[in-house]
Amino acid sequence: MTLSWLRCRTPGVLALIVVMLSAAGAHAAHPRGVVGRNGAVASAEQQATAAGLEVLRAGGNAADAAVAVALALAVVHPQAGNLGGGGFAVVRFGDAAEALDFREVAPAGARASLYLDHKGRPVAERSREGGLAVGVPGSPTGLFELHRRYGKLPWRRVVRPALKLARDGFTVSSRLSEALRDHQERLRRYPETAAVWLPGGQVPRPGDRLRLPALAATLAAYAERGPEAISSGPVAAAVEVASRRYHGVLRAADMAAYRPVWRRVVEFELAGWKVASMPLPSSGGIILAESVAMLDRIDWMDLPRFGADRDHLLVEVWKRAYADRFRLGDPQTTEAGESELLAPPWLDRRARSIDPRRATPSQSVKPWPGRVARESKETTHLSVVDGDGNAVALTTTLNGSFGSGVMVAGAGFLLNDEMDDFAVAPGRPNMYGLVQGRANAVRPGRRMLSSMSPTVAWRGRNVLALGSPGGSRIPTATLQVLLNFLVDGDHLQEAVDRPRIHHQWLPDRIDVEPDALSPETEGRLRRMGHRVRVVASMGEVHAVCRMENGIVEGAADPRGPGSAGVVQRVPLPVPNSE
Ligand code: DON
């Protein structure tokens, strides 16, 4: 058996990959990709990946495992894993792809004016920290709904691994210890938060064991009674107390009123694969689809893989797709959507405006005209595929690291700061430098626009699930991995590992990871009129795939300490063993 047969790879590039793997030595080049059978999980934390694998081995499917991983992340990765935040899942069960929106909404008492000073200027901290930053959490009902619709095992069984971690203790990772150290000043402003996460006033060290009894009690009630254990009764009351104490407008009634929504995915084709990603209130699926449609029109796929031509065109495409993002918001208030931005005449016009030799200044790229932009890693993405080829891509967040900093005392979970994803002052950049429009203004009950792009792709019985944290850089990171894997035939780990670039219309600048561009390519891009800035790293893509031969692979991004695992490992033969 050849080495490549035992890895997820796109058909049609087999010969090339055999040569590449034989030459490079898969173990040496990609020690972190994990290959096997009967299901794979990739997430930001080893203890969370283990929770998902445990549930798959117990007979659970991809939905059961995804919920188990998400809840375990709420314990071991509190920077982003959560009960007090929200997220999205794109799932494919059998032949149907669907999107679950459990994004936070603005509380009934939220008003745009609450985030402005008396002169009408935005006060950034109000949407990023403390009570006013908090949107109504969607995770408790959202995760339950994902399980209700698609899960196979009893609800209690999928909550069990997270409950055990909180009750019996878990190991503090280096990443958690560092994050607590970096954010301790902010967390100490909330004594209830510090009491849980800075026990005895100290930053827990890597390898320390922590028990979280209050969170364990919440999880135990959640396991017994489902989301009502959180959205009503004493926990919802405690949410209101925490919100009021830190000047927020979130109330117990908002918790009771929250509903997750199943939505139709944004679907498009790439290299013979069908790709499904997140619709509004995420901009992610539209940015991916619009980008791919423009790349198709300019024959990007036929250009030489490495060098300035492809990078230039990718950037030009993103400028235009992110300019159109300015028009997007909650499905009820958005000024444009798939029907406008993915309409062939608009895509033709956008593609025709691209100069293959010159950068178009962002100032002259106008949003769709219609009716009328320091990366934290603190969103987290997980991907699961089960032995039947069902797939879940789930991205969840508190927005900034540790969200608003506000802890629900007694219930043991942190509340998000998702209100900053609204255009608090239209036209002013948010935490991610995104310039957004009035379509995304603060309005009670509305969902704030997101960039999270959980994505599933399939061709025949081959399936891929992926996504990333990274704020505004999520769609571009996701697209580059899709292009590497589907178009250029990388195997999965390689597709995830490759250096990335990013452009988001405003600011008019290409962000590049070190080694993403050769000196020649960078020089050519500058001569074409691009500004280039080197940044440390972008995104943290966790991806899994299952190919029609039943082989599964999990790829965790080396940019973080994430972990991938498979239900049943298949040892990779040594390179060249035929
Ligand atoms: O929904 C969004 O687009 C943001 N709240 C995501 C935040 C994020 O990715 C933070 N981590 N890098």
Coordinates of C-alpha atoms and ligand atoms in Angstrom, one line a residue:
M1 CA 0.0 0.0 0.0
T2 CA 1.3 3.4 -0.8
L3 CA 1.8 6.0 1.8
S4 CA -0.6 8.5 0.2
W5 CA -3.4 6.1 0.2
L6 CA -3.3 6.3 4.0
R7 CA -3.8 10.0 4.1
C8 CA -6.6 12.3 3.1
R9 CA -5.8 13.8 -0.2
T10 CA -7.7 15.0 -3.2
P11 CA -8.0 12.6 -6.1
G12 CA -6.1 13.5 -9.2
V13 CA -2.9 14.5 -7.5
L14 CA -2.1 11.1 -6.3
A15 CA 1.1 10.7 -8.3
L16 CA 2.4 14.0 -7.2
I17 CA 1.7 13.3 -3.6
V18 CA 3.3 9.9 -3.6
V19 CA 6.4 11.5 -4.9
M20 CA 6.2 14.4 -2.4
L21 CA 5.6 12.2 0.6
S22 CA 8.2 9.7 -0.5
A23 CA 10.7 12.4 -0.9
A24 CA 9.9 14.3 2.2
G25 CA 9.0 11.5 4.6
A26 CA 5.6 12.1 6.0
H27 CA 6.5 11.5 9.6
A28 CA 9.4 13.9 9.4
A29 CA 7.5 16.6 7.6
H30 CA 4.1 16.4 9.4
P31 CA 4.5 14.7 12.7
R32 CA 1.2 16.1 14.0
G33 CA -1.3 14.7 11.4
V34 CA -3.1 11.7 12.8
V35 CA -4.5 9.0 10.5
G36 CA -6.9 6.2 11.3
R37 CA -10.4 4.9 11.0
N38 CA -13.9 5.3 12.5
G39 CA -13.8 9.0 13.2
A40 CA -11.5 11.9 13.9
V41 CA -11.5 15.0 16.2
A42 CA -9.4 18.1 16.0
S43 CA -9.6 20.9 18.6
A44 CA -7.6 23.5 20.5
E45 CA -7.0 21.3 23.6
Q46 CA -5.9 17.7 24.0
Q47 CA -8.3 17.1 26.9
A48 CA -11.2 18.3 24.8
T49 CA -10.2 16.2 21.8
A50 CA -10.0 13.2 24.2
A51 CA -13.6 14.0 25.3
G52 CA -14.8 13.8 21.7
L53 CA -12.9 10.5 21.0
E54 CA -14.3 9.0 24.2
V55 CA -17.9 9.8 23.0
L56 CA -17.2 8.4 19.5
R57 CA -15.8 5.2 21.0
A58 CA -18.9 5.0 23.2
G59 CA -21.0 4.8 20.0
G60 CA -21.7 8.5 19.6
N61 CA -21.8 10.2 16.3
A62 CA -20.2 13.5 15.1
A63 CA -22.9 15.6 16.8
D64 CA -22.5 13.9 20.1
A65 CA -18.8 14.2 19.9
A66 CA -18.8 17.9 18.8
V67 CA -21.0 18.8 21.8
A68 CA -18.8 16.8 24.2
V69 CA -15.7 18.7 22.8
A70 CA -17.4 22.1 23.0
L71 CA -18.4 21.5 26.6
A72 CA -15.0 20.2 27.5
L73 CA -13.5 23.4 26.0
A74 CA -15.8 25.4 28.3
V75 CA -13.9 23.8 31.2
V76 CA -10.3 23.5 30.0
H77 CA -10.1 26.5 27.6
P78 CA -12.1 29.2 29.3
Q79 CA -10.5 31.9 27.1
A80 CA -12.9 30.9 24.4
G81 CA -14.7 27.6 25.3
N82 CA -17.9 28.6 26.9
L83 CA -21.4 28.4 28.3
G84 CA -21.6 32.2 28.4
G85 CA -20.9 32.8 24.7
G86 CA -22.2 31.6 21.4
G87 CA -21.2 30.2 18.0
F88 CA -22.1 28.4 14.8
A89 CA -22.0 24.9 13.6
V90 CA -22.1 23.6 10.0
V91 CA -23.1 20.0 9.9
R92 CA -23.5 17.4 7.3
F93 CA -25.5 14.3 8.2
G94 CA -26.3 11.9 5.4
D95 CA -26.8 14.1 2.4
A96 CA -28.0 17.2 4.1
A97 CA -25.9 20.2 5.1
E98 CA -27.4 22.7 7.6
A99 CA -26.2 25.6 9.7
L100 CA -27.0 26.1 13.4
D101 CA -26.8 29.7 14.5
F102 CA -26.4 30.0 18.3
R103 CA -24.9 33.4 18.0
E104 CA -25.5 35.9 20.9
V105 CA -28.1 38.6 20.4
A106 CA -28.2 42.1 21.9
P107 CA -30.2 42.2 25.1
A108 CA -33.7 43.8 25.0
G109 CA -32.3 46.8 26.9
A110 CA -29.3 47.4 24.5
R111 CA -29.1 50.7 22.7
A112 CA -26.4 52.1 20.5
S113 CA -26.2 55.2 22.7
L114 CA -25.0 53.1 25.6
Y115 CA -21.7 52.7 23.9
L116 CA -21.1 56.4 23.1
D117 CA -19.9 59.2 25.3
H118 CA -21.9 62.4 25.7
K119 CA -20.4 63.8 22.5
G120 CA -21.5 60.7 20.6
R121 CA -18.0 59.2 20.4
P122 CA -17.6 55.5 20.9
V123 CA -16.1 54.3 24.2
A124 CA -14.3 51.2 23.1
E125 CA -14.1 49.6 26.6
R126 CA -17.8 49.5 27.0
S127 CA -18.3 47.0 24.3
R128 CA -15.2 45.0 25.2
E129 CA -15.3 44.6 29.0
G130 CA -17.8 44.5 31.8
G131 CA -21.5 44.1 31.8
L132 CA -22.4 46.2 28.7
A133 CA -20.1 44.1 26.5
V134 CA -22.3 41.0 27.1
G135 CA -24.7 39.6 24.5
V136 CA -27.3 37.1 25.4
P137 CA -25.4 33.7 25.5
G138 CA -26.5 31.2 22.9
S139 CA -24.3 28.2 23.8
P140 CA -26.5 26.5 26.4
T141 CA -29.5 26.2 24.0
G142 CA -27.4 25.9 20.9
L143 CA -25.4 22.9 22.0
F144 CA -28.5 21.2 23.3
E145 CA -30.2 21.8 20.0
L146 CA -27.4 20.3 18.0
H147 CA -27.6 17.2 20.1
R148 CA -31.5 17.2 20.0
R149 CA -31.5 17.2 16.2
Y150 CA -28.7 14.9 15.4
G151 CA -27.3 13.3 18.5
K152 CA -27.6 9.6 19.1
L153 CA -26.4 9.0 22.7
P154 CA -28.4 10.2 25.7
W155 CA -27.8 13.9 26.5
R156 CA -26.3 13.1 29.9
R157 CA -23.7 10.9 28.3
V158 CA -22.4 13.7 26.1
V159 CA -22.2 16.2 29.0
R160 CA -20.4 13.6 31.1
P161 CA -16.7 14.2 30.0
A162 CA -16.9 18.0 30.7
L163 CA -18.6 17.4 34.0
K164 CA -15.9 15.0 35.0
L165 CA -13.2 17.5 34.0
A166 CA -14.8 20.3 36.1
R167 CA -15.7 18.1 39.1
D168 CA -12.6 15.8 39.3
G169 CA -10.1 18.2 38.0
F170 CA -8.2 18.8 34.8
T171 CA -4.6 19.7 33.9
V172 CA -3.8 23.4 33.2
S173 CA -2.2 23.7 29.8
S174 CA 0.7 26.0 29.0
R175 CA -1.6 28.0 26.8
L176 CA -4.2 28.5 29.6
S177 CA -1.5 29.4 32.1
E178 CA 0.0 32.0 29.7
A179 CA -3.4 33.4 28.9
L180 CA -4.2 33.8 32.6
R181 CA -0.9 35.5 33.1
D182 CA -1.4 37.9 30.2
H183 CA -4.9 38.8 31.2
Q184 CA -4.6 38.8 35.0
E185 CA -4.8 42.5 35.4
R186 CA -8.2 42.6 33.7
L187 CA -9.5 39.4 35.4
R188 CA -8.5 40.8 38.8
R189 CA -11.0 43.7 38.2
Y190 CA -13.7 41.0 38.6
P191 CA -13.2 39.4 42.0
E192 CA -15.7 36.5 41.2
T193 CA -13.6 35.7 38.1
A194 CA -10.3 35.9 39.9
A195 CA -11.6 33.6 42.7
V196 CA -12.1 30.9 40.1
W197 CA -9.3 31.4 37.6
L198 CA -6.6 33.0 39.8
P199 CA -7.0 30.8 42.9
G200 CA -5.3 32.2 46.0
G201 CA -4.4 35.2 43.8
Q202 CA -1.9 33.2 41.8
V203 CA -1.7 32.3 38.1
P204 CA -2.0 28.5 37.9
R205 CA 1.1 26.9 36.4
P206 CA 1.2 24.5 33.5
G207 CA 0.5 21.0 34.8
D208 CA -1.4 22.2 37.9
R209 CA -4.7 20.4 38.5
L210 CA -7.8 22.6 38.9
R211 CA -11.3 21.7 40.1
L212 CA -14.2 23.9 39.3
P213 CA -17.0 23.0 41.6
A214 CA -19.4 25.8 40.7
L215 CA -19.1 25.0 37.0
A216 CA -19.5 21.3 37.8
A217 CA -22.7 22.0 39.6
T218 CA -24.0 24.0 36.5
L219 CA -23.0 21.2 34.2
A220 CA -24.6 18.6 36.4
A221 CA -27.9 20.5 36.3
Y222 CA -27.5 21.0 32.5
A223 CA -27.0 17.3 32.1
E224 CA -30.2 16.5 34.1
R225 CA -32.5 19.2 32.8
G226 CA -31.0 20.6 29.6
P227 CA -30.7 24.3 28.8
E228 CA -33.5 25.4 31.2
A229 CA -31.1 24.7 34.0
I230 CA -29.2 27.7 32.7
S231 CA -31.7 29.9 30.9
S232 CA -34.1 30.0 33.8
G233 CA -34.1 29.6 37.6
P234 CA -31.2 30.4 39.8
V235 CA -28.5 30.4 37.1
A236 CA -30.4 32.9 35.0
A237 CA -30.9 35.0 38.1
A238 CA -27.2 34.8 38.8
V239 CA -26.5 36.0 35.3
E240 CA -28.7 39.0 35.9
V241 CA -26.9 39.7 39.2
A242 CA -23.5 39.6 37.5
S243 CA -24.7 41.8 34.7
R244 CA -26.2 44.4 37.0
R245 CA -23.2 44.5 39.2
Y246 CA -21.0 45.5 36.2
H247 CA -23.5 47.9 34.7
G248 CA -24.9 45.6 32.1
V249 CA -28.4 45.4 30.6
L250 CA -28.6 41.6 30.2
R251 CA -31.5 40.3 32.2
A252 CA -32.8 36.8 33.2
A253 CA -35.7 37.5 30.8
D254 CA -33.2 37.7 27.9
M255 CA -31.8 34.3 28.8
A256 CA -35.3 32.8 28.8
A257 CA -36.2 34.4 25.4
Y258 CA -33.0 33.2 23.5
R259 CA -33.5 30.8 20.7
P260 CA -31.0 29.2 18.3
V261 CA -31.9 29.0 14.6
W262 CA -31.3 26.4 11.9
R263 CA -30.3 28.2 8.7
R264 CA -29.6 27.3 5.1
V265 CA -25.9 27.0 4.4
V266 CA -24.1 29.1 1.9
E267 CA -23.2 26.6 -0.7
F268 CA -20.7 26.8 -3.6
E269 CA -18.4 24.6 -5.7
L270 CA -14.6 24.4 -5.6
A271 CA -12.5 22.1 -7.6
G272 CA -15.4 19.6 -8.0
W273 CA -16.2 19.7 -4.3
K274 CA -19.3 21.1 -2.8
V275 CA -18.6 23.5 0.0
A276 CA -21.1 24.6 2.7
S277 CA -20.4 27.4 5.1
M278 CA -22.1 29.8 7.5
P279 CA -24.7 32.2 6.3
L280 CA -25.7 35.5 8.0
P281 CA -25.3 36.6 10.8
S282 CA -21.8 35.4 9.8
S283 CA -20.1 37.1 6.9
G284 CA -17.8 34.1 6.6
G285 CA -19.8 32.0 4.1
I286 CA -20.5 34.9 1.9
I287 CA -16.8 36.0 1.9
L288 CA -15.7 32.5 1.0
A289 CA -18.3 32.1 -1.8
E290 CA -17.8 35.6 -3.2
S291 CA -14.0 35.0 -3.1
V292 CA -14.2 31.6 -4.9
A293 CA -16.5 33.0 -7.5
M294 CA -14.1 35.8 -8.3
L295 CA -11.1 33.4 -8.3
D296 CA -13.0 31.3 -10.8
R297 CA -13.7 34.2 -13.1
I298 CA -10.0 35.2 -13.2
D299 CA -8.8 31.6 -13.7
W300 CA -6.7 31.8 -10.5
M301 CA -6.6 28.0 -10.2
D302 CA -4.6 27.8 -13.5
L303 CA -1.8 30.1 -12.3
P304 CA 1.5 28.8 -11.0
R305 CA 1.1 27.8 -7.4
F306 CA 3.8 29.9 -5.8
G307 CA 4.7 33.5 -6.6
A308 CA 3.3 37.0 -6.7
D309 CA 0.5 36.5 -9.3
R310 CA -1.6 34.2 -7.2
D311 CA -1.0 36.3 -4.0
H312 CA -1.8 39.5 -5.7
L313 CA -5.1 38.2 -7.1
L314 CA -6.1 36.6 -3.8
V315 CA -5.6 39.9 -2.1
E316 CA -7.6 41.8 -4.7
V317 CA -10.4 39.4 -4.4
W318 CA -10.5 39.7 -0.6
K319 CA -10.4 43.5 -0.8
R320 CA -13.6 43.4 -2.7
A321 CA -15.4 40.7 -0.7
Y322 CA -14.5 42.5 2.6
A323 CA -15.7 45.8 1.2
D324 CA -19.0 44.2 0.6
R325 CA -19.0 42.9 4.2
F326 CA -19.6 46.6 5.1
R327 CA -23.2 46.1 4.0
L328 CA -23.8 43.0 6.1
G329 CA -25.5 42.5 9.5
D330 CA -28.2 40.4 11.2
P331 CA -30.5 38.8 8.6
Q332 CA -33.3 41.2 9.6
T333 CA -31.2 44.4 9.2
T334 CA -28.6 43.5 6.6
E335 CA -28.4 45.7 3.5
A336 CA -27.2 42.9 1.3
G337 CA -27.1 39.2 1.3
E338 CA -26.4 36.2 -0.9
S339 CA -28.8 37.2 -3.5
E340 CA -27.1 40.5 -4.1
L341 CA -23.4 39.7 -3.4
L342 CA -23.4 36.3 -5.1
A343 CA -25.4 37.4 -8.1
P344 CA -23.4 36.6 -11.3
P345 CA -23.6 40.2 -12.7
W346 CA -22.2 41.6 -9.5
L347 CA -19.5 39.0 -9.4
D348 CA -18.6 39.7 -13.1
R349 CA -18.3 43.4 -12.4
R350 CA -16.2 42.8 -9.3
A351 CA -13.9 40.3 -11.2
R352 CA -13.6 42.7 -14.1
S353 CA -12.4 45.5 -11.8
I354 CA -9.3 43.5 -10.8
D355 CA -6.1 44.6 -12.5
P356 CA -3.8 41.6 -12.8
R357 CA -0.7 43.9 -12.6
R358 CA -1.6 46.6 -10.1
A359 CA -3.1 46.8 -6.6
T360 CA -6.4 48.7 -6.5
P361 CA -6.2 51.1 -3.5
S362 CA -8.8 50.0 -1.0
Q363 CA -10.2 53.6 -0.9
S364 CA -11.4 53.1 -4.5
V365 CA -13.0 49.7 -3.8
K366 CA -16.5 50.7 -2.7
P367 CA -19.0 48.4 -1.0
W368 CA -21.9 47.0 -2.9
P369 CA -23.9 50.1 -3.8
G370 CA -27.4 48.7 -3.0
R371 CA -30.1 50.3 -0.9
V372 CA -28.7 52.9 0.5
A373 CA -12.3 45.8 9.5
R374 CA -2.9 42.2 17.8
E375 CA -4.8 39.0 16.9
S376 CA -6.2 37.2 19.8
K377 CA -6.8 33.5 19.2
E378 CA -9.7 33.5 21.5
T379 CA -12.3 31.9 19.5
T380 CA -12.1 28.3 19.2
H381 CA -12.9 25.8 16.4
L382 CA -13.4 22.1 16.5
S383 CA -14.0 19.6 13.7
V384 CA -15.4 16.1 14.0
V385 CA -16.1 13.4 11.5
D386 CA -17.5 10.0 12.5
G387 CA -17.3 6.5 11.0
D388 CA -20.3 7.1 8.9
G389 CA -18.9 10.2 7.3
N390 CA -21.2 12.6 9.2
A391 CA -19.3 15.9 9.9
V392 CA -19.6 18.8 12.3
A393 CA -17.6 22.0 12.0
L394 CA -18.2 24.2 15.1
T395 CA -16.8 27.5 16.0
T396 CA -17.6 29.1 19.3
T397 CA -16.4 32.2 21.1
L398 CA -16.6 34.7 24.0
N399 CA -15.1 37.1 21.4
G400 CA -12.0 38.5 23.3
S401 CA -9.9 36.4 25.6
F402 CA -12.1 35.4 28.6
G403 CA -14.9 37.5 27.1
S404 CA -16.1 40.5 29.1
G405 CA -14.1 39.3 32.2
V406 CA -17.4 39.0 34.1
M407 CA -18.0 35.7 35.9
V408 CA -21.5 34.4 36.8
A409 CA -20.8 33.9 40.5
G410 CA -22.0 30.5 41.8
A411 CA -22.5 29.2 38.3
G412 CA -18.8 29.2 37.3
F413 CA -18.9 30.5 33.8
L414 CA -17.7 33.7 32.1
L415 CA -19.8 36.0 30.0
N416 CA -18.9 37.1 26.5
D417 CA -18.0 40.6 25.1
E418 CA -19.7 40.0 21.8
M419 CA -21.4 43.4 21.7
D420 CA -18.1 44.7 20.2
D421 CA -18.9 42.8 17.0
F422 CA -21.7 45.3 16.3
A423 CA -20.7 48.5 14.5
V424 CA -20.8 50.4 17.8
A425 CA -20.1 53.5 15.7
P426 CA -20.6 52.7 12.0
G427 CA -17.4 53.5 10.0
R428 CA -15.1 53.2 13.0
P429 CA -12.8 50.1 13.2
N430 CA -13.7 47.4 15.8
M431 CA -11.4 45.2 17.8
Y432 CA -10.3 43.4 14.6
G433 CA -9.9 46.6 12.6
L434 CA -13.0 45.8 10.7
V435 CA -14.9 48.8 9.4
Q436 CA -18.6 48.0 9.4
G437 CA -21.8 49.7 8.4
R438 CA -25.2 50.6 9.8
A439 CA -26.6 47.3 8.7
N440 CA -24.7 46.0 11.8
A441 CA -25.7 48.7 14.3
V442 CA -26.7 47.8 17.9
R443 CA -30.4 46.9 18.0
P444 CA -32.1 45.0 20.7
G445 CA -32.7 41.3 19.9
R446 CA -30.5 41.4 16.8
R447 CA -27.4 39.3 16.2
M448 CA -24.0 41.0 15.7
L449 CA -22.2 40.3 12.5
S450 CA -19.6 37.6 12.7
S451 CA -16.6 36.3 10.6
M452 CA -16.7 32.8 12.0
S453 CA -16.7 30.3 9.1
P454 CA -17.3 26.7 10.1
T455 CA -17.2 24.9 6.8
V456 CA -17.9 21.4 5.5
A457 CA -16.9 20.2 2.0
W458 CA -17.7 17.0 0.2
R459 CA -17.2 15.1 -3.0
G460 CA -19.0 11.8 -3.3
R461 CA -18.2 10.1 0.0
N462 CA -15.1 12.2 0.7
V463 CA -15.8 14.8 3.4
L464 CA -13.8 17.6 5.0
A465 CA -14.6 19.8 8.0
L466 CA -12.7 22.8 9.1
G467 CA -12.7 26.3 10.6
S468 CA -10.6 28.7 12.6
P469 CA -10.5 31.5 15.2
G470 CA -8.9 34.8 14.3
G471 CA -11.6 37.4 14.1
S472 CA -11.5 39.1 10.7
R473 CA -8.9 36.6 9.5
I474 CA -11.1 33.6 9.8
P475 CA -12.5 33.6 6.3
T476 CA -9.1 34.1 4.7
A477 CA -7.4 31.4 6.8
T478 CA -10.3 29.0 6.0
L479 CA -10.2 29.8 2.3
Q480 CA -6.4 29.2 2.1
V481 CA -6.7 25.8 3.6
L482 CA -9.5 24.9 1.3
L483 CA -7.5 26.1 -1.7
N484 CA -4.4 24.2 -0.5
F485 CA -6.3 21.0 0.0
L486 CA -9.0 21.0 -2.7
V487 CA -7.3 22.9 -5.5
D488 CA -3.6 22.2 -5.0
G489 CA -3.8 18.7 -3.6
D490 CA -1.9 19.1 -0.3
H491 CA -2.7 16.4 2.2
L492 CA -4.6 17.8 5.1
Q493 CA -1.8 18.6 7.6
E494 CA 0.3 20.3 5.0
A495 CA -2.7 22.4 3.9
V496 CA -3.2 23.5 7.5
D497 CA 0.6 24.1 8.1
R498 CA 1.4 26.3 5.2
P499 CA 2.0 30.0 5.9
R500 CA -0.9 32.4 5.3
I501 CA -1.6 35.9 4.1
H502 CA -4.6 38.2 4.7
H503 CA -6.2 41.3 3.5
Q504 CA -9.5 42.8 4.7
W505 CA -10.1 45.8 2.5
L506 CA -9.4 48.3 5.3
P507 CA -6.7 48.8 6.4
D508 CA -5.2 48.6 2.9
R509 CA -2.4 46.3 3.8
I510 CA -1.4 42.6 3.3
D511 CA -0.7 40.9 6.5
V512 CA 1.8 38.0 6.0
E513 CA 3.1 35.3 8.2
P514 CA 6.9 35.0 8.3
D515 CA 8.0 32.7 5.3
A516 CA 4.7 33.2 3.5
L517 CA 6.4 35.2 0.8
S518 CA 9.8 34.8 -0.8
P519 CA 11.8 38.0 -1.0
E520 CA 11.2 38.1 -4.8
T521 CA 7.4 37.7 -4.3
E522 CA 7.3 40.3 -1.7
G523 CA 9.3 42.7 -3.9
R524 CA 6.9 42.1 -6.8
L525 CA 3.9 42.7 -4.6
R526 CA 5.3 46.0 -3.3
R527 CA 6.0 47.1 -6.9
M528 CA 2.4 46.3 -7.8
G529 CA 1.4 48.8 -5.2
H530 CA 0.7 46.6 -2.1
R531 CA 1.7 47.4 1.4
V532 CA 3.0 44.4 3.3
R533 CA 3.2 43.8 7.0
V534 CA 4.7 40.7 8.7
V535 CA 2.6 39.4 11.6
A536 CA 3.4 36.5 13.9
S537 CA 0.6 34.1 13.0
M538 CA -2.9 34.1 11.6
G539 CA -5.7 31.7 12.6
E540 CA -5.7 28.3 14.1
V541 CA -7.4 25.9 11.8
H542 CA -8.5 22.5 13.1
A543 CA -9.6 20.2 10.3
V544 CA -10.6 16.6 9.8
C545 CA -11.4 14.6 6.8
R546 CA -12.7 11.2 5.8
M547 CA -12.0 9.7 2.4
E548 CA -14.2 7.2 0.6
N549 CA -11.8 4.4 1.5
G550 CA -12.8 5.0 5.2
I551 CA -9.5 6.6 6.2
V552 CA -9.8 9.6 8.5
E553 CA -7.3 12.2 9.3
G554 CA -7.2 14.9 11.9
A555 CA -4.9 18.0 11.5
A556 CA -4.4 20.4 14.4
D557 CA -2.8 23.7 13.5
P558 CA 0.9 24.0 14.6
R559 CA 0.2 27.7 15.3
G560 CA -1.4 26.6 18.6
P561 CA -1.1 23.7 21.0
G562 CA -4.2 22.0 19.6
S563 CA -4.6 18.3 19.2
A564 CA -6.0 15.9 16.7
G565 CA -7.0 12.3 17.3
V566 CA -8.6 9.4 15.6
V567 CA -10.8 6.6 17.0
Q568 CA -8.6 3.9 15.7
R569 CA -5.1 4.7 14.7
V570 CA -3.6 3.3 11.5
P571 CA 0.1 3.3 11.7
L572 CA 1.7 5.1 8.8
P573 CA 4.0 2.8 6.9
V574 CA 7.5 4.1 6.6
P575 CA 8.0 6.2 3.4
N576 CA 8.7 4.2 0.3
S577 CA 7.1 1.0 1.5
E578 CA 5.0 -0.2 -1.3
Ligands
DON1 O1 -17.7 36.4 15.6 C1 -16.6 36.9 15.3 O2 -16.3 37.2 14.1 C2 -15.6 37.3 16.4 N1 -16.4 37.4 17.6 C3 -14.6 36.2 16.5 C4 -13.6 36.4 17.5 C5 -12.4 35.6 17.4 O3 -12.2 34.9 16.4 C6 -11.4 35.8 18.4 N2 -10.2 35.0 18.2 N3 -9.4 35.2 17.5

